[in-house]
Amino acid sequence: MNEGVMATHCILVTVKFFRLISWTLLIPLLFEKVTAQSSICQQLDPSPNLQMFVDALPIPEAIDISTGDKLTLGIYKISQKLHRDLPSTTLYGYGTSQAKASYPGPTLKATRGIVSHVRWENHISDSSHFLPVDTTIHWANPKSGGVPIVSHLHGAEVESASDGHPDTWFTAQGETGSKYVTQDYVYANSQPPTMLWYHDHTVGITRLNVYAGLVGIYFINSPSEKGYNLPISDFEIPLLIQDKQFYANGSLNFPNVGDSPLIHPVWCPEFFGDTILVNGKAWPYLNVQRQLYRFRILNAANARFFILSFNNSKLSFKQIGTDGGYLYKPIVLSTLTVAPAFRVDVLVDFSSLAPGTDVLLMNSGPAPFPSGDPAQSPNGTDIVMKFHVVTADSYATGASSSVPSTFQPDAAIDIKDVAVRRNLTLKEFDDSSGNPIISLLGNHHWIDPVTETPRLGTTEIWSIINLTPDAHPIHVHLIQFHVLNQQSFDATGYLNDSCSLSLEYPNPGSCFTENPRQPNVDQIGWKDTAITWPSNVTRFVIRFSSQDGSSFPFDATAGPGYVWHCHILDHEDNDMMRPYVLL
Ligand SMILES: *[C@@H]1O[C@H](CO)[C@@H](O)[C@H](O)[C@H]1NC(C)=O
Ligand SMILES: *[C@@H]1O[C@H](CO)[C@@H](O)[C@H](O)[C@H]1NC(C)=O
Ligand SMILES: *[C@@H]1O[C@H](CO)[C@@H](O)[C@H](O)[C@H]1NC(C)=O
Ligand SMILES: *[C@@H]1O[C@H](CO)[C@@H](O)[C@H](O)[C@H]1NC(C)=O
Ligand SMILES: *[C@@H]1O[C@H](CO)[C@@H](O)[C@H](O)[C@H]1NC(C)=O
Ligand SMILES: *[C@@H]1O[C@H](CO)[C@@H](O)[C@H](O)[C@H]1NC(C)=O
Ligand SMILES: [Cu+2]
């Protein structure tokens, strides 16, 4: 049973560096001391008690988009059952028709090297969003009303006109954002096989559109993978994880009172729901055979970081891939740290378990991460789903799959070739009571002129300097990168000018409290989103080319350009996002 005691806790341990005068006129005043305090955003009523594991895990319908035909996907307002005992929920969904639209949207299956064409359409004719928009943050704000949408294929090597730039939104009423180019998107599918995902990216309301249901999975497959002999079909299962909160009537509950309401009447710094959904059902179960399975995990939550584990020590995760595809070799792990937007590709072997065994997929991620409230336990956000081992008569199906000892991903980026080093701060600005009201990248707002202008084909190191108390999953569009290292520093001292950080590498600045450290295990391999921990400099190595080092098969310097941002959607919407263009 869901105890439902935890409401949306926007409890933030806030380090009070700044007093804010007004969000458009940021005049940070340094305090001599750093004080930590908690602030509560909005306590939502708990969701109705929902019995766990009564719904089978749904598998979204798959559509092959490697046929050469254009696929038209519409965005529709839909009503869908998210739990046996919950009345239908109003959502937005993707689909080839109103009748077929669903949350999550259909799984799109592309083939490496075969271009696919998707036309995105907006069929939401309502005059306004069904979730609370905060009009005091910079958002699409269509003059003739409607619900702006734009779809981004996360992690894709894609021309910028098809990247779903936040200002290329469009409404059903025909209004378009300032950088709108087209609704007919072209996906090159030039990168190595991996799981991408598509989701809404409209400026200022991404958190609402994604929460409303606008998410789906996108595979790039390659014939070259067949040699790995990995589990396929019924044994290869996507797990798209989100948290939500519900009213008794089934409607989505979302904060409609901000934590600093005089400045932002509605916006809440982070949304955490008390109900965990996988593939669109609350706490589902999956019957599994005593076989090797491949789970393609995606954290599609607004702000929640998951730390996944099994409640059975006989099972482990054999991680074989990340955001950008295969690792060199499997890594055996008992926990997986899965930040928003991360994809984790794992093998799990149920063959040692007796028929009838139940195994829980558990979560121990604090919210906010890493120093917020623990997951609600027992029978709450500490549980994701259940696996039930069956005595299947089809016992032998898929039995030939095995755990390969090595893979052949693209060679890592050579850091001898670094052309430019950038240092980029993550800073939170609070009101006089210590409530967060905005966070900025490199001290710039979204609407400020472009400051990141890498040259096509060059390699850069981005040193992300996290001055906030929270971890932020930083996502860079267009490319897959590596985390080079991480290094703790004294953020308080840096902010009060009592020590320094130098741009030189390895960084000798007096604020550092340790030498550069190897990336954490969740940061290894090809990544498009990586965790930047508080009071750490996290260095990304980014090469602005195709993942294998060759040229992009399109002109990446053309069109509206790209963006990089925090993937906590509530942060991204309130200015923790910046444009970048390639020269
Ligand atoms: C569901 O309940 C909430 C809270 O009582 C209410 O605000 C909302 O209008 C209801 N929605 C529907 C569709 O009845
Ligand atoms: C894991 O949880 C399930 C469901 O509660 C339970 O049946 C099982 O015994 C637990 N496993 C272990 C090893 O405790
Ligand atoms: C948690 O759920 C299990 C299985 O449904 C139940 O046996 C147990 O009593 C629940 N615990 C609490 C504290 O509600
Ligand atoms: C830096 O990040 C690590 C995790 O990667 C964390 O354990 C450490 O506490 C952080 N450093 C500081 C000074 O907070
Ligand atoms: C600056 O911050 C450091 C903590 O790193 C503290 O020890 C020092 O007293 C502060 N100095 C001033 C002038 O506030
Ligand atoms: C970051 O780079 C800018 C110039 O690009 C420089 O002014 C600033 O001092 C650097 N900061 C750190 C911490 O290295
Ligand atoms: Cu963030």
XYZ file of C-alpha atoms and ligand atoms in Angstrom, residues 31-34 490-499, ligand 5:
28
model
C 26.899 37.456 3.179
C 29.864 36.827 5.384
C 28.573 33.484 6.540
C 26.895 30.651 4.788
C 35.362 25.565 -1.099
C 32.343 27.294 -2.632
C 31.936 29.677 0.307
C 35.510 30.822 0.091
C 35.243 31.260 -3.670
C 32.127 33.390 -3.299
C 33.652 35.598 -0.617
C 36.896 35.983 -2.571
C 39.043 34.401 0.117
C 40.432 31.848 -2.352
C 35.046 33.274 3.556
O 34.661 31.917 3.599
C 35.490 31.086 4.387
C 34.944 29.683 4.286
O 35.504 29.067 3.239
C 35.498 31.540 5.805
O 36.380 30.732 6.553
C 35.949 32.975 5.866
O 35.831 33.438 7.186
C 35.102 33.846 4.965
N 35.655 35.164 4.934
C 34.916 36.252 4.993
C 35.650 37.557 4.896
O 33.714 36.205 5.084
